[in-house]
Amino acid sequence: MFVTRFCASHFRNIGECDISFCPGVNLLIGENAQGKTNVLEGIYFYARGKSFRGASDSEMTAFGQEGFETSLSFTTKDRPEVLSYRYENGSRRRERNGVYLPRLAESLGIFRAVLFYPDHLQIIKGAPEKRREFLNVAVSGQDPAYLKYYMKYAKILDNRNAILKTASKGGYFDMTELEAWSEQLASAAAEIYVRRKQYLRGFAPLAAEILNDLSGKKEQLTYSYESDVTADTVREAEEQYRHLLTENLKRECLVGCTQYGVHRDDLDVRIDGKSARDYASQGQQRSVILAMKLAEGEYSRVLSGDPPVFLFDDVLSELDEERRAYVLRYTREQQLILTACDKHYPSGSFEEIRVSGGTYVSSCR
């Protein structure tokens, strides 16, 4: 899989752009705040369905405009594809090869990409929600059904928490309704739990192997999934969640929120048996994230038979020459779209896209 073209109108600081990309390494190069990351945001939007910066559609619209349009042309192992998106005055329209897609879920899983940008260091040193977010993005990229279950879970959790909050304040609530939400929550949680565990079984050995290579065979990376349940099947997980939610209902009514479920799980990341969050240096943490992102891409290739596109935002500048060379060597058979400032100009063979003030000049023809 590789991107051939990205077009945008009134997106961020981009007035109009039509950027061509080539297979291999593509380098968006220019000074800060010129629009390099905006292109990665626009491309990755089609993999995740939303901005990786957490921006709303209105926030991605250029100042003074009523909306924006983008389109992405790419080639898979099977055929060329074109995805497009238009936002105007609160309305949205998604299309695949000119055919309208009424639901977001229908547009996901078609284009696959792996993103690495500086904030991803929080996956290691940040709160558990950052590690859950990593899993949610990685798993949903390979399993579109996962997103359906996760969105369902979030809605059920909101409804259940609303009742528990009322109960904690001494207000009236319907116990039958609360029990019904508990049943639904247990069912959705089990699907998410099992899919996360299945993903980690394939992903973890790849990430460990990559970090071992990066460290010169000196560091061993391990993961363990921390959860309230210990199950191997959806049925077992659902039974365990149902038991937890039933047996601890009085306690949850007192605290006013759901205390058990996949929204509280965590991923324990360790280097040589020690917590990466507590003991790893910043350089080690960066190497772990790099290994995780390369493994995410490799596992995507293994599952689909077609490698994803790598999108790396200002990453090479933070790596030493050895790790920089490793990234370029590891991704040599895939497409890599990078951003960099002139002062961090990497060496190697690549296609150059000069960026200045929201304009783009590509060497790819």
mmCIF file of C-alpha atoms in Angstrom:
data_model
loop_
_atom_site.group_PDB
_atom_site.id
_atom_site.type_symbol
_atom_site.label_atom_id
_atom_site.label_comp_id
_atom_site.label_asym_id
_atom_site.label_seq_id
_atom_site.Cartn_x
_atom_site.Cartn_y
_atom_site.Cartn_z
ATOM 1 C CA MET A 1 0.000 0.000 0.000
ATOM 2 C CA PHE A 2 1.304 3.450 -0.850
ATOM 3 C CA VAL A 3 -0.059 6.980 -1.209
ATOM 4 C CA THR A 4 0.159 8.503 -4.676
ATOM 5 C CA ARG A 5 -1.621 11.828 -4.147
ATOM 6 C CA PHE A 6 -3.061 14.058 -1.436
ATOM 7 C CA CYS A 7 -5.263 17.016 -2.296
ATOM 8 C CA ALA A 8 -6.738 19.601 0.067
ATOM 9 C CA SER A 9 -8.685 22.826 -0.040
ATOM 10 C CA HIS A 10 -9.010 25.201 2.959
ATOM 11 C CA PHE A 11 -7.576 22.561 5.291
ATOM 12 C CA ARG A 12 -5.584 24.094 8.166
ATOM 13 C CA ASN A 13 -3.162 26.607 6.610
ATOM 14 C CA ILE A 14 -3.501 25.014 3.169
ATOM 15 C CA GLY A 15 -5.326 27.120 0.604
ATOM 16 C CA GLU A 16 -5.061 24.546 -2.172
ATOM 17 C CA CYS A 17 -2.623 21.673 -2.591
ATOM 18 C CA ASP A 18 -2.104 18.724 -4.903
ATOM 19 C CA ILE A 19 0.876 16.702 -3.659
ATOM 20 C CA SER A 20 2.327 13.693 -5.474
ATOM 21 C CA PHE A 21 4.075 10.936 -3.544
ATOM 22 C CA CYS A 22 6.344 8.116 -4.678
ATOM 23 C CA PRO A 23 6.918 4.635 -3.269
ATOM 24 C CA GLY A 24 9.786 4.557 -0.778
ATOM 25 C CA VAL A 25 10.855 7.501 1.384
ATOM 26 C CA ASN A 26 9.110 10.859 0.922
ATOM 27 C CA LEU A 27 10.436 13.826 2.894
ATOM 28 C CA LEU A 28 8.297 16.875 3.681
ATOM 29 C CA ILE A 29 10.974 19.426 4.452
ATOM 30 C CA GLY A 30 10.760 23.043 5.595
ATOM 31 C CA GLU A 31 10.850 25.314 8.604
ATOM 32 C CA ASN A 32 8.477 24.971 11.558
ATOM 33 C CA ALA A 33 4.805 26.040 11.266
ATOM 34 C CA GLN A 34 4.804 25.866 7.459
ATOM 35 C CA GLY A 35 2.318 22.992 7.057
ATOM 36 C CA LYS A 36 4.345 19.754 7.124
ATOM 37 C CA THR A 37 2.391 18.107 9.953
ATOM 38 C CA ASN A 38 -0.895 19.284 8.415
ATOM 39 C CA VAL A 39 -0.284 16.941 5.491
ATOM 40 C CA LEU A 40 0.311 13.973 7.809
ATOM 41 C CA GLU A 41 -2.837 14.921 9.712
ATOM 42 C CA GLY A 42 -4.836 15.016 6.484
ATOM 43 C CA ILE A 43 -3.502 11.648 5.329
ATOM 44 C CA TYR A 44 -3.888 9.896 8.683
ATOM 45 C CA PHE A 45 -7.454 11.211 8.927
ATOM 46 C CA TYR A 46 -8.392 8.489 6.419
ATOM 47 C CA ALA A 47 -6.851 5.741 8.544
ATOM 48 C CA ARG A 48 -8.386 6.758 11.864
ATOM 49 C CA GLY A 49 -11.437 8.774 10.869
ATOM 50 C CA LYS A 50 -10.448 11.814 12.928
ATOM 51 C CA SER A 51 -7.559 14.170 13.632
ATOM 52 C CA PHE A 52 -4.653 12.691 15.605
ATOM 53 C CA ARG A 53 -4.299 16.137 17.185
ATOM 54 C CA GLY A 54 -7.783 15.882 18.657
ATOM 55 C CA ALA A 55 -9.100 18.720 16.486
ATOM 56 C CA SER A 56 -12.730 19.017 15.400
ATOM 57 C CA ASP A 57 -13.668 19.544 11.750
ATOM 58 C CA SER A 58 -14.308 23.230 12.384
ATOM 59 C CA GLU A 59 -10.857 23.575 13.964
ATOM 60 C CA MET A 60 -9.264 22.005 10.876
ATOM 61 C CA THR A 61 -11.045 24.485 8.611
ATOM 62 C CA ALA A 62 -8.903 27.380 7.391
ATOM 63 C CA PHE A 63 -9.656 30.724 9.045
ATOM 64 C CA GLY A 64 -12.508 32.580 7.385
ATOM 65 C CA GLN A 65 -13.790 29.529 5.486
ATOM 66 C CA GLU A 66 -16.991 27.527 5.984
ATOM 67 C CA GLY A 67 -15.430 24.109 5.485
ATOM 68 C CA PHE A 68 -12.702 22.083 3.798
ATOM 69 C CA GLU A 69 -12.204 19.243 1.348
ATOM 70 C CA THR A 70 -9.500 16.590 1.153
ATOM 71 C CA SER A 71 -8.896 13.512 -0.973
ATOM 72 C CA LEU A 72 -6.403 10.683 -0.791
ATOM 73 C CA SER A 73 -5.324 8.509 -3.716
ATOM 74 C CA PHE A 74 -3.435 5.340 -2.882
ATOM 75 C CA THR A 75 -2.666 1.918 -4.277
ATOM 76 C CA THR A 76 -3.219 -1.376 -2.470
ATOM 77 C CA LYS A 77 -2.019 -4.819 -3.490
ATOM 78 C CA ASP A 78 -5.314 -5.221 -5.346
ATOM 79 C CA ARG A 79 -6.201 -1.885 -6.957
ATOM 80 C CA PRO A 80 -6.023 1.906 -6.825
ATOM 81 C CA GLU A 81 -8.398 3.671 -4.439
ATOM 82 C CA VAL A 82 -9.597 7.233 -3.859
ATOM 83 C CA LEU A 83 -11.134 8.381 -0.582
ATOM 84 C CA SER A 84 -12.544 11.881 -0.164
ATOM 85 C CA TYR A 85 -14.059 13.945 2.626
ATOM 86 C CA ARG A 86 -15.952 17.220 2.601
ATOM 87 C CA TYR A 87 -17.022 19.270 5.593
ATOM 88 C CA GLU A 88 -19.175 22.363 5.169
ATOM 89 C CA ASN A 89 -21.346 24.220 7.684
ATOM 90 C CA GLY A 90 -21.585 21.199 9.961
ATOM 91 C CA SER A 91 -22.425 18.643 7.260
ATOM 92 C CA ARG A 92 -20.053 15.847 6.239
ATOM 93 C CA ARG A 93 -19.723 13.696 3.158
ATOM 94 C CA ARG A 94 -17.401 10.690 2.764
ATOM 95 C CA GLU A 95 -16.838 8.921 -0.526
ATOM 96 C CA ARG A 96 -14.930 5.903 -1.777
ATOM 97 C CA ASN A 97 -14.174 5.981 -5.495
ATOM 98 C CA GLY A 98 -17.045 8.434 -5.904
ATOM 99 C CA VAL A 99 -19.557 6.321 -3.946
ATOM 100 C CA TYR A 100 -21.145 7.907 -0.871
ATOM 101 C CA LEU A 101 -20.356 6.298 2.489
ATOM 102 C CA PRO A 102 -23.055 7.282 4.990
ATOM 103 C CA ARG A 103 -21.307 5.913 8.105
ATOM 104 C CA LEU A 104 -17.810 6.517 9.442
ATOM 105 C CA ALA A 105 -17.294 2.793 10.062
ATOM 106 C CA GLU A 106 -17.663 2.127 6.319
ATOM 107 C CA SER A 107 -14.636 4.297 5.554
ATOM 108 C CA LEU A 108 -12.269 2.697 8.079
ATOM 109 C CA GLY A 109 -9.941 -0.203 7.306
ATOM 110 C CA ILE A 110 -9.643 0.758 3.636
ATOM 111 C CA PHE A 111 -6.493 2.850 4.056
ATOM 112 C CA ARG A 112 -4.019 1.703 6.701
ATOM 113 C CA ALA A 113 -1.246 3.843 8.154
ATOM 114 C CA VAL A 114 1.031 3.872 11.204
ATOM 115 C CA LEU A 115 1.680 7.258 12.800
ATOM 116 C CA PHE A 116 4.591 8.249 15.028
ATOM 117 C CA TYR A 117 4.782 11.780 16.370
ATOM 118 C CA PRO A 118 6.477 13.302 19.436
ATOM 119 C CA ASP A 119 3.459 13.071 21.757
ATOM 120 C CA HIS A 120 3.581 9.288 21.435
ATOM 121 C CA LEU A 121 6.246 9.231 24.146
ATOM 122 C CA GLN A 122 3.274 9.539 26.488
ATOM 123 C CA ILE A 123 2.395 5.938 25.617
ATOM 124 C CA ILE A 124 5.254 4.913 27.896
ATOM 125 C CA LYS A 125 5.506 7.677 30.472
ATOM 126 C CA GLY A 126 1.907 8.905 30.506
ATOM 127 C CA ALA A 127 -1.314 7.761 32.166
ATOM 128 C CA PRO A 128 -2.933 4.353 31.401
ATOM 129 C CA GLU A 129 -5.401 6.024 29.023
ATOM 130 C CA LYS A 130 -2.499 6.701 26.632
ATOM 131 C CA ARG A 131 -1.667 3.009 26.439
ATOM 132 C CA ARG A 132 -5.330 2.102 26.024
ATOM 133 C CA GLU A 133 -5.533 4.633 23.202
ATOM 134 C CA PHE A 134 -2.553 2.983 21.497
ATOM 135 C CA LEU A 135 -4.300 -0.391 21.689
ATOM 136 C CA ASN A 136 -7.613 1.031 20.486
ATOM 137 C CA VAL A 137 -6.005 2.621 17.431
ATOM 138 C CA ALA A 138 -3.803 -0.377 16.603
ATOM 139 C CA VAL A 139 -6.526 -3.018 17.021
ATOM 140 C CA SER A 140 -9.239 -1.059 15.195
ATOM 141 C CA GLY A 141 -6.842 -0.586 12.277
ATOM 142 C CA GLN A 142 -6.860 -4.350 11.743
ATOM 143 C CA ASP A 143 -10.312 -5.242 13.050
ATOM 144 C CA PRO A 144 -13.093 -2.818 11.994
ATOM 145 C CA ALA A 145 -15.547 -4.675 14.277
ATOM 146 C CA TYR A 146 -13.458 -3.577 17.253
ATOM 147 C CA LEU A 147 -14.435 0.058 16.729
ATOM 148 C CA LYS A 148 -18.104 -0.927 16.659
ATOM 149 C CA TYR A 149 -17.785 -2.683 20.006
ATOM 150 C CA TYR A 150 -15.723 0.136 21.507
ATOM 151 C CA MET A 151 -18.229 2.838 20.492
ATOM 152 C CA LYS A 152 -21.050 0.682 21.845
ATOM 153 C CA TYR A 153 -19.146 0.172 25.094
ATOM 154 C CA ALA A 154 -18.567 3.916 25.517
ATOM 155 C CA LYS A 155 -22.299 4.666 25.151
ATOM 156 C CA ILE A 156 -23.316 1.922 27.568
ATOM 157 C CA LEU A 157 -20.708 3.112 30.070
ATOM 158 C CA ASP A 158 -22.036 6.684 29.900
ATOM 159 C CA ASN A 159 -25.588 5.509 30.564
ATOM 160 C CA ARG A 160 -24.557 3.225 33.416
ATOM 161 C CA ASN A 161 -22.412 5.922 35.010
ATOM 162 C CA ALA A 162 -25.286 8.409 34.819
ATOM 163 C CA ILE A 163 -27.452 6.061 36.901
ATOM 164 C CA LEU A 164 -24.642 5.349 39.370
ATOM 165 C CA LYS A 165 -24.022 9.069 39.796
ATOM 166 C CA THR A 166 -27.710 9.558 40.622
ATOM 167 C CA ALA A 167 -27.534 6.675 43.099
ATOM 168 C CA SER A 168 -24.461 8.138 44.814
ATOM 169 C CA LYS A 169 -26.392 11.355 45.455
ATOM 170 C CA GLY A 170 -29.358 9.521 46.927
ATOM 171 C CA GLY A 171 -31.603 10.075 43.930
ATOM 172 C CA TYR A 172 -34.160 7.661 42.547
ATOM 173 C CA PHE A 173 -32.994 5.098 39.977
ATOM 174 C CA ASP A 174 -34.428 1.977 38.400
ATOM 175 C CA MET A 175 -32.450 -1.090 39.519
ATOM 176 C CA THR A 176 -33.806 -3.133 36.618
ATOM 177 C CA GLU A 177 -32.477 -0.576 34.164
ATOM 178 C CA LEU A 178 -29.082 -0.541 35.886
ATOM 179 C CA GLU A 179 -28.860 -4.320 35.718
ATOM 180 C CA ALA A 180 -29.722 -4.234 32.020
ATOM 181 C CA TRP A 181 -26.890 -1.782 31.372
ATOM 182 C CA SER A 182 -24.559 -4.037 33.369
ATOM 183 C CA GLU A 183 -25.433 -6.998 31.152
ATOM 184 C CA GLN A 184 -24.743 -4.997 28.001
ATOM 185 C CA LEU A 185 -21.513 -3.598 29.420
ATOM 186 C CA ALA A 186 -20.222 -7.075 30.282
ATOM 187 C CA SER A 187 -20.954 -8.268 26.745
ATOM 188 C CA ALA A 188 -19.199 -5.356 25.004
ATOM 189 C CA ALA A 189 -16.265 -5.414 27.455
ATOM 190 C CA ALA A 190 -15.644 -9.099 26.742
ATOM 191 C CA GLU A 191 -15.391 -8.486 22.988
ATOM 192 C CA ILE A 192 -12.915 -5.640 23.486
ATOM 193 C CA TYR A 193 -10.845 -7.531 26.065
ATOM 194 C CA VAL A 194 -10.420 -10.620 23.900
ATOM 195 C CA ARG A 195 -9.565 -8.606 20.792
ATOM 196 C CA ARG A 196 -6.911 -6.619 22.667
ATOM 197 C CA LYS A 197 -5.357 -9.813 24.044
ATOM 198 C CA GLN A 198 -5.390 -11.459 20.615
ATOM 199 C CA TYR A 199 -3.673 -8.444 19.081
ATOM 200 C CA LEU A 200 -0.954 -8.401 21.743
ATOM 201 C CA ARG A 201 -0.163 -12.075 21.172
ATOM 202 C CA GLY A 202 0.926 -11.277 17.623
ATOM 203 C CA PHE A 203 2.276 -7.778 18.182
ATOM 204 C CA ALA A 204 4.415 -8.259 21.309
ATOM 205 C CA PRO A 205 7.008 -10.701 19.869
ATOM 206 C CA LEU A 206 7.558 -8.409 16.876
ATOM 207 C CA ALA A 207 8.110 -5.344 19.072
ATOM 208 C CA ALA A 208 10.482 -7.313 21.310
ATOM 209 C CA GLU A 209 12.519 -8.473 18.328
ATOM 210 C CA ILE A 210 12.808 -4.950 16.933
ATOM 211 C CA LEU A 211 13.926 -3.414 20.241
ATOM 212 C CA ASN A 212 16.438 -6.215 20.651
ATOM 213 C CA ASP A 213 17.895 -5.322 17.243
ATOM 214 C CA LEU A 214 17.841 -1.582 17.994
ATOM 215 C CA SER A 215 19.731 -2.090 21.258
ATOM 216 C CA GLY A 216 22.378 -4.377 19.805
ATOM 217 C CA LYS A 217 20.849 -7.448 21.484
ATOM 218 C CA LYS A 218 21.142 -5.764 24.909
ATOM 219 C CA GLU A 219 17.501 -5.083 25.871
ATOM 220 C CA GLN A 220 14.501 -7.382 26.228
ATOM 221 C CA LEU A 221 11.031 -5.890 25.833
ATOM 222 C CA THR A 222 8.002 -7.578 27.412
ATOM 223 C CA TYR A 223 4.316 -6.702 27.796
ATOM 224 C CA SER A 224 1.552 -7.804 30.106
ATOM 225 C CA TYR A 225 -2.083 -6.804 29.822
ATOM 226 C CA GLU A 226 -3.478 -5.707 33.183
ATOM 227 C CA SER A 227 -7.191 -6.290 33.617
ATOM 228 C CA ASP A 228 -9.827 -7.197 36.193
ATOM 229 C CA VAL A 229 -10.459 -10.481 34.368
ATOM 230 C CA THR A 230 -8.339 -13.418 33.260
ATOM 231 C CA ALA A 231 -10.089 -15.160 30.407
ATOM 232 C CA ASP A 232 -9.253 -16.772 27.077
ATOM 233 C CA THR A 233 -12.636 -16.574 25.379
ATOM 234 C CA VAL A 234 -15.382 -14.007 24.969
ATOM 235 C CA ARG A 235 -17.798 -16.218 26.892
ATOM 236 C CA GLU A 236 -15.445 -16.576 29.864
ATOM 237 C CA ALA A 237 -14.670 -12.852 29.901
ATOM 238 C CA GLU A 238 -18.348 -11.936 29.761
ATOM 239 C CA GLU A 239 -19.133 -14.204 32.725
ATOM 240 C CA GLN A 240 -16.308 -12.688 34.766
ATOM 241 C CA TYR A 241 -17.337 -9.114 33.965
ATOM 242 C CA ARG A 242 -20.957 -9.925 34.783
ATOM 243 C CA HIS A 243 -19.876 -11.298 38.170
ATOM 244 C CA LEU A 244 -17.741 -8.218 38.965
ATOM 245 C CA LEU A 245 -20.481 -5.774 38.014
ATOM 246 C CA THR A 246 -23.102 -7.683 40.030
ATOM 247 C CA GLU A 247 -21.086 -8.368 43.176
ATOM 248 C CA ASN A 248 -19.748 -4.812 43.450
ATOM 249 C CA LEU A 249 -22.903 -2.920 42.581
ATOM 250 C CA LYS A 250 -23.394 -1.433 46.059
ATOM 251 C CA ARG A 251 -19.841 -0.093 46.088
ATOM 252 C CA GLU A 252 -20.277 1.444 42.649
ATOM 253 C CA CYS A 253 -23.530 3.094 43.760
ATOM 254 C CA LEU A 254 -21.584 4.743 46.571
ATOM 255 C CA VAL A 255 -18.705 6.045 44.435
ATOM 256 C CA GLY A 256 -20.977 6.993 41.524
ATOM 257 C CA CYS A 257 -19.117 5.391 38.603
ATOM 258 C CA THR A 258 -18.227 2.047 37.041
ATOM 259 C CA GLN A 259 -15.171 0.556 38.736
ATOM 260 C CA TYR A 260 -14.665 -2.480 36.488
ATOM 261 C CA GLY A 261 -14.243 -2.804 32.747
ATOM 262 C CA VAL A 262 -11.861 -2.336 29.840
ATOM 263 C CA HIS A 263 -11.887 1.454 30.361
ATOM 264 C CA ARG A 264 -9.635 0.832 33.393
ATOM 265 C CA ASP A 265 -7.206 -1.691 31.870
ATOM 266 C CA ASP A 266 -3.527 -0.966 31.323
ATOM 267 C CA LEU A 267 -0.531 -2.263 29.399
ATOM 268 C CA ASP A 268 2.555 -2.934 31.509
ATOM 269 C CA VAL A 269 5.674 -2.342 29.392
ATOM 270 C CA ARG A 270 8.986 -3.623 30.735
ATOM 271 C CA ILE A 271 12.636 -3.540 29.661
ATOM 272 C CA ASP A 272 14.715 -6.348 31.141
ATOM 273 C CA GLY A 273 11.968 -6.938 33.682
ATOM 274 C CA LYS A 274 11.798 -3.323 34.894
ATOM 275 C CA SER A 275 8.946 -0.891 34.313
ATOM 276 C CA ALA A 276 9.720 1.232 31.249
ATOM 277 C CA ARG A 277 7.561 3.994 32.700
ATOM 278 C CA ASP A 278 9.461 4.154 35.998
ATOM 279 C CA TYR A 279 13.019 3.197 35.093
ATOM 280 C CA ALA A 280 13.689 3.672 31.368
ATOM 281 C CA SER A 281 15.697 6.689 30.225
ATOM 282 C CA GLN A 282 14.158 9.065 27.689
ATOM 283 C CA GLY A 283 16.319 7.471 24.998
ATOM 284 C CA GLN A 284 15.103 4.011 25.959
ATOM 285 C CA GLN A 285 11.494 5.196 26.007
ATOM 286 C CA ARG A 286 11.914 6.652 22.519
ATOM 287 C CA SER A 287 13.400 3.366 21.305
ATOM 288 C CA VAL A 288 10.490 1.411 22.807
ATOM 289 C CA ILE A 289 7.939 3.606 21.032
ATOM 290 C CA LEU A 290 9.873 3.293 17.788
ATOM 291 C CA ALA A 291 9.880 -0.496 18.183
ATOM 292 C CA MET A 292 6.143 -0.470 18.914
ATOM 293 C CA LYS A 293 5.357 1.611 15.844
ATOM 294 C CA LEU A 294 7.500 -0.494 13.518
ATOM 295 C CA ALA A 295 5.917 -3.624 15.005
ATOM 296 C CA GLU A 296 2.445 -2.156 14.515
ATOM 297 C CA GLY A 297 3.250 -1.760 10.830
ATOM 298 C CA GLU A 298 4.806 -5.196 10.493
ATOM 299 C CA TYR A 299 1.869 -6.909 12.182
ATOM 300 C CA SER A 300 -0.502 -5.025 9.895
ATOM 301 C CA ARG A 301 1.438 -6.403 6.929
ATOM 302 C CA VAL A 302 1.337 -9.932 8.365
ATOM 303 C CA LEU A 303 -2.429 -9.823 8.907
ATOM 304 C CA SER A 304 -3.383 -8.182 5.604
ATOM 305 C CA GLY A 305 -0.599 -9.225 3.261
ATOM 306 C CA ASP A 306 -0.149 -5.566 2.323
ATOM 307 C CA PRO A 307 2.133 -3.175 4.272
ATOM 308 C CA PRO A 308 0.663 0.072 5.648
ATOM 309 C CA VAL A 309 2.066 3.546 5.052
ATOM 310 C CA PHE A 310 4.368 4.901 7.769
ATOM 311 C CA LEU A 311 3.844 8.551 8.765
ATOM 312 C CA PHE A 312 6.663 9.880 10.958
ATOM 313 C CA ASP A 313 6.409 13.463 12.210
ATOM 314 C CA ASP A 314 9.789 14.991 13.093
ATOM 315 C CA VAL A 315 11.087 11.652 14.372
ATOM 316 C CA LEU A 316 14.445 11.274 12.631
ATOM 317 C CA SER A 317 15.744 14.466 14.215
ATOM 318 C CA GLU A 318 15.454 12.853 17.656
ATOM 319 C CA LEU A 319 17.267 9.641 16.703
ATOM 320 C CA ASP A 320 20.977 8.970 16.539
ATOM 321 C CA GLU A 321 22.517 8.012 13.209
ATOM 322 C CA GLU A 322 22.364 4.284 13.956
ATOM 323 C CA ARG A 323 18.646 4.262 14.794
ATOM 324 C CA ARG A 324 17.914 6.595 11.895
ATOM 325 C CA ALA A 325 19.583 4.137 9.534
ATOM 326 C CA TYR A 326 17.657 1.255 11.141
ATOM 327 C CA VAL A 327 14.297 2.941 10.472
ATOM 328 C CA LEU A 328 15.149 3.595 6.837
ATOM 329 C CA ARG A 329 16.461 0.057 6.409
ATOM 330 C CA TYR A 330 13.484 -1.567 8.151
ATOM 331 C CA THR A 331 10.950 0.306 6.007
ATOM 332 C CA ARG A 332 12.840 0.071 2.707
ATOM 333 C CA GLU A 333 10.167 -2.122 1.108
ATOM 334 C CA GLN A 334 7.363 0.177 2.284
ATOM 335 C CA GLN A 335 6.327 3.793 1.927
ATOM 336 C CA LEU A 336 7.599 6.202 4.551
ATOM 337 C CA ILE A 337 6.394 9.816 4.665
ATOM 338 C CA LEU A 338 8.554 11.949 6.950
ATOM 339 C CA THR A 339 8.649 15.554 8.092
ATOM 340 C CA ALA A 340 11.895 17.354 8.927
ATOM 341 C CA CYS A 341 13.376 20.825 9.271
ATOM 342 C CA ASP A 342 16.349 21.812 7.099
ATOM 343 C CA LYS A 343 18.727 21.538 10.043
ATOM 344 C CA HIS A 344 17.726 17.883 10.537
ATOM 345 C CA TYR A 345 18.015 16.935 6.886
ATOM 346 C CA PRO A 346 18.555 13.154 6.801
ATOM 347 C CA SER A 347 20.946 11.398 4.472
ATOM 348 C CA GLY A 348 19.765 8.750 2.070
ATOM 349 C CA SER A 349 17.693 8.236 -1.049
ATOM 350 C CA PHE A 350 14.279 9.892 -0.913
ATOM 351 C CA GLU A 351 11.764 12.047 -2.731
ATOM 352 C CA GLU A 352 11.694 15.640 -1.540
ATOM 353 C CA ILE A 353 8.621 17.807 -0.959
ATOM 354 C CA ARG A 354 9.540 21.388 -0.117
ATOM 355 C CA VAL A 355 7.046 23.066 2.229
ATOM 356 C CA SER A 356 6.592 26.803 2.766
ATOM 357 C CA GLY A 357 3.528 28.660 4.004
ATOM 358 C CA GLY A 358 1.063 25.943 3.072
ATOM 359 C CA THR A 359 2.480 25.409 -0.411
ATOM 360 C CA TYR A 360 4.141 22.169 -1.542
ATOM 361 C CA VAL A 361 6.630 21.441 -4.325
ATOM 362 C CA SER A 362 7.206 17.738 -4.899
ATOM 363 C CA SER A 363 10.128 16.127 -6.735
ATOM 364 C CA CYS A 364 7.959 13.051 -7.382
ATOM 365 C CA ARG A 365 6.571 12.871 -10.902
#
